[in-house]
Amino acid sequence: MDRFLGQEIQDAKERVQFLRDNADAIEELGYTKPIPTAQLDVLKDQLVQNNIQLRDIRADKKEAMKEFSNQIKELEEVGDKVTEKLKNRSEYVSEQCYKFIEDNEVGYYNSEGMLVFQRPARPDEKQPRLFTKSDFQGSNPFLRTGTDD
C-alpha cells in the first residue's frame, strides 16, 4: 500500500471527500500522529514555563512547611508542659526556702509559709554549735580565756 494517498489534492475538504468516496468503510480508530515542529516548539516553551512555576511553588511550599513545622513544634512543647502540670497537679519550681530544725526533723518552708519538704535531721544539724571556726580565726579554741576580746 502507498504511504500517502490523495496528496496531489491541495484543498483539505476535497481531499476528505476523495477519501470518503473511495474508502470501503469509515471506522473510528485511535493512533499516534506526529506533532508538527511549530507546535513542538510551543509545547516545549509551555513545559519550561510549567517547570519554572512548579519549582517556585515547591520552594514556597518548603518555606511554608518549615514555618508550619516550627509553629507545630512550639505548640506541642507548650501542650506537653501543660499536660505534665495537669497530670501531676503540680509544677517544679526553684525558690528560696527557710530551713527549720525541730525534734530531729528538718522542715523547709516556702515564702508563703507552707512546708514543702521534710526529712530527718543529720547528726551535724541536731546540736547547734556555740562557736564556729571563723570565730577563732586560726587560734586554738582551748587557749582562749574569754578576756582577749
Tab-separated table of C-alpha atoms in Angstrom:
chain	number	residue	atom	x	y	z
A	1	MET	CA	0.000	0.000	0.000
A	2	ASP	CA	1.046	3.562	-0.643
A	3	ARG	CA	2.364	5.571	2.277
A	4	PHE	CA	0.321	8.638	1.295
A	5	LEU	CA	-2.981	8.859	-0.580
A	6	GLY	CA	-4.588	11.910	-2.189
A	7	GLN	CA	-1.630	14.223	-1.573
A	8	GLU	CA	-1.992	15.757	-5.010
A	9	ILE	CA	-5.279	17.397	-3.893
A	10	GLN	CA	-4.392	20.692	-2.168
A	11	ASP	CA	-7.800	21.605	-0.684
A	12	ALA	CA	-8.391	19.742	2.601
A	13	LYS	CA	-12.182	19.447	2.035
A	14	GLU	CA	-11.736	17.970	-1.420
A	15	ARG	CA	-9.118	15.514	-0.088
A	16	VAL	CA	-11.538	14.335	2.628
A	17	GLN	CA	-14.303	13.943	0.007
A	18	PHE	CA	-11.940	11.939	-2.225
A	19	LEU	CA	-11.002	9.613	0.680
A	20	ARG	CA	-14.664	9.190	1.698
A	21	ASP	CA	-15.747	8.360	-1.859
A	22	ASN	CA	-13.009	5.784	-2.410
A	23	ALA	CA	-12.924	4.097	1.043
A	24	ASP	CA	-14.549	0.694	1.608
A	25	ALA	CA	-15.676	1.729	5.157
A	26	ILE	CA	-15.281	4.556	7.665
A	27	GLU	CA	-14.364	3.454	11.218
A	28	GLU	CA	-13.277	5.239	14.416
A	29	LEU	CA	-9.614	4.331	15.086
A	30	GLY	CA	-7.039	5.555	17.603
A	31	TYR	CA	-3.444	6.012	16.529
A	32	THR	CA	-0.379	8.182	17.212
A	33	LYS	CA	0.025	11.184	14.968
A	34	PRO	CA	3.313	13.102	14.724
A	35	ILE	CA	3.185	16.681	16.020
A	36	PRO	CA	4.377	19.456	13.672
A	37	THR	CA	7.648	21.225	14.557
A	38	ALA	CA	5.997	24.602	15.242
A	39	GLN	CA	3.588	23.008	17.699
A	40	LEU	CA	6.511	21.108	19.316
A	41	ASP	CA	8.269	24.432	19.960
A	42	VAL	CA	5.118	25.840	21.599
A	43	LEU	CA	4.823	22.718	23.778
A	44	LYS	CA	8.490	22.978	24.798
A	45	ASP	CA	8.009	26.607	25.864
A	46	GLN	CA	4.900	25.611	27.788
A	47	LEU	CA	6.861	22.829	29.539
A	48	VAL	CA	9.660	25.232	30.531
A	49	GLN	CA	7.169	27.746	31.966
A	50	ASN	CA	5.363	24.963	33.798
A	51	ASN	CA	8.617	23.672	35.343
A	52	ILE	CA	9.618	27.177	36.460
A	53	GLN	CA	6.249	27.681	38.166
A	54	LEU	CA	6.432	24.223	39.703
A	55	ARG	CA	9.902	24.932	41.092
A	56	ASP	CA	8.746	28.263	42.574
A	57	ILE	CA	5.661	26.678	44.143
A	58	ARG	CA	7.735	23.852	45.635
A	59	ALA	CA	10.157	26.396	47.144
A	60	ASP	CA	7.212	28.341	48.614
A	61	LYS	CA	5.728	25.098	49.931
A	62	LYS	CA	9.029	24.112	51.546
A	63	GLU	CA	9.297	27.502	53.258
A	64	ALA	CA	5.674	27.377	54.416
A	65	MET	CA	6.073	23.801	55.673
A	66	LYS	CA	9.153	24.848	57.638
A	67	GLU	CA	7.202	27.707	59.207
A	68	PHE	CA	4.256	25.433	59.982
A	69	SER	CA	6.618	22.835	61.467
A	70	ASN	CA	8.118	25.455	63.780
A	71	GLN	CA	4.658	26.595	64.890
A	72	ILE	CA	3.568	22.998	65.470
A	73	LYS	CA	6.735	22.262	67.462
A	74	GLU	CA	6.178	25.305	69.708
A	75	LEU	CA	2.548	24.373	70.302
A	76	GLU	CA	3.471	20.756	71.073
A	77	GLU	CA	6.091	21.893	73.622
A	78	VAL	CA	3.568	24.151	75.365
A	79	GLY	CA	0.999	21.358	75.267
A	80	ASP	CA	3.476	18.893	76.797
A	81	LYS	CA	4.272	21.282	79.650
A	82	VAL	CA	0.597	21.973	80.364
A	83	THR	CA	-0.237	18.264	80.162
A	84	GLU	CA	2.547	17.449	82.623
A	85	LYS	CA	1.238	20.081	85.064
A	86	LEU	CA	-2.310	18.762	84.735
A	87	LYS	CA	-1.163	15.176	85.127
A	88	ASN	CA	0.891	15.867	88.256
A	89	ARG	CA	-1.396	18.617	89.556
A	90	SER	CA	1.814	20.437	90.481
A	91	GLU	CA	4.845	22.083	88.935
A	92	TYR	CA	8.558	22.099	89.737
A	93	VAL	CA	9.864	25.438	90.995
A	94	SER	CA	13.151	26.596	92.481
A	95	GLU	CA	12.922	29.362	95.078
A	96	GLN	CA	14.375	30.379	98.437
A	97	CYS	CA	13.091	28.221	101.273
A	98	TYR	CA	13.510	28.584	105.023
A	99	LYS	CA	15.014	25.704	106.992
A	100	PHE	CA	13.720	24.879	110.484
A	101	ILE	CA	15.051	22.119	112.748
A	102	GLU	CA	12.711	20.688	115.403
A	103	ASP	CA	12.795	17.377	117.286
A	104	ASN	CA	15.261	15.607	114.986
A	105	GLU	CA	13.309	16.733	111.906
A	106	VAL	CA	14.243	19.324	109.298
A	107	GLY	CA	11.484	21.216	107.515
A	108	TYR	CA	11.755	23.613	104.592
A	109	TYR	CA	9.100	26.299	104.200
A	110	ASN	CA	8.463	28.493	101.169
A	111	SER	CA	7.799	32.242	101.299
A	112	GLU	CA	4.099	31.526	101.795
A	113	GLY	CA	4.912	29.605	104.989
A	114	MET	CA	3.932	26.249	103.528
A	115	LEU	CA	6.008	23.158	104.352
A	116	VAL	CA	7.458	21.986	101.034
A	117	PHE	CA	9.958	19.345	102.183
A	118	GLN	CA	10.646	17.422	105.379
A	119	ARG	CA	13.418	14.990	106.308
A	120	PRO	CA	15.195	13.531	109.344
A	121	ALA	CA	17.920	15.773	110.741
A	122	ARG	CA	21.544	14.805	110.121
A	123	PRO	CA	23.841	14.448	113.148
A	124	ASP	CA	25.557	17.775	112.428
A	125	GLU	CA	22.155	19.508	112.429
A	126	LYS	CA	20.864	18.067	115.690
A	127	GLN	CA	23.028	20.090	118.101
A	128	PRO	CA	23.669	23.758	117.461
A	129	ARG	CA	27.260	24.979	117.780
A	130	LEU	CA	28.165	27.806	120.043
A	131	PHE	CA	31.346	28.662	118.212
A	132	THR	CA	32.351	28.312	114.595
A	133	LYS	CA	35.828	28.109	113.133
A	134	SER	CA	35.563	31.663	111.906
A	135	ASP	CA	35.126	32.859	115.496
A	136	PHE	CA	38.639	31.714	116.344
A	137	GLN	CA	40.331	32.750	113.124
A	138	GLY	CA	43.073	30.165	113.307
A	139	SER	CA	43.839	30.363	117.043
A	140	ASN	CA	43.475	27.378	119.318
A	141	PRO	CA	39.987	27.479	120.905
A	142	PHE	CA	41.213	25.751	124.070
A	143	LEU	CA	43.686	28.542	124.777
A	144	ARG	CA	41.039	31.262	124.778
A	145	THR	CA	40.134	32.639	128.148
A	146	GLY	CA	37.337	34.949	127.163
A	147	THR	CA	39.303	38.022	128.272
A	148	ASP	CA	41.130	38.515	124.991
A	149	ASP	CA	38.141	40.009	123.137
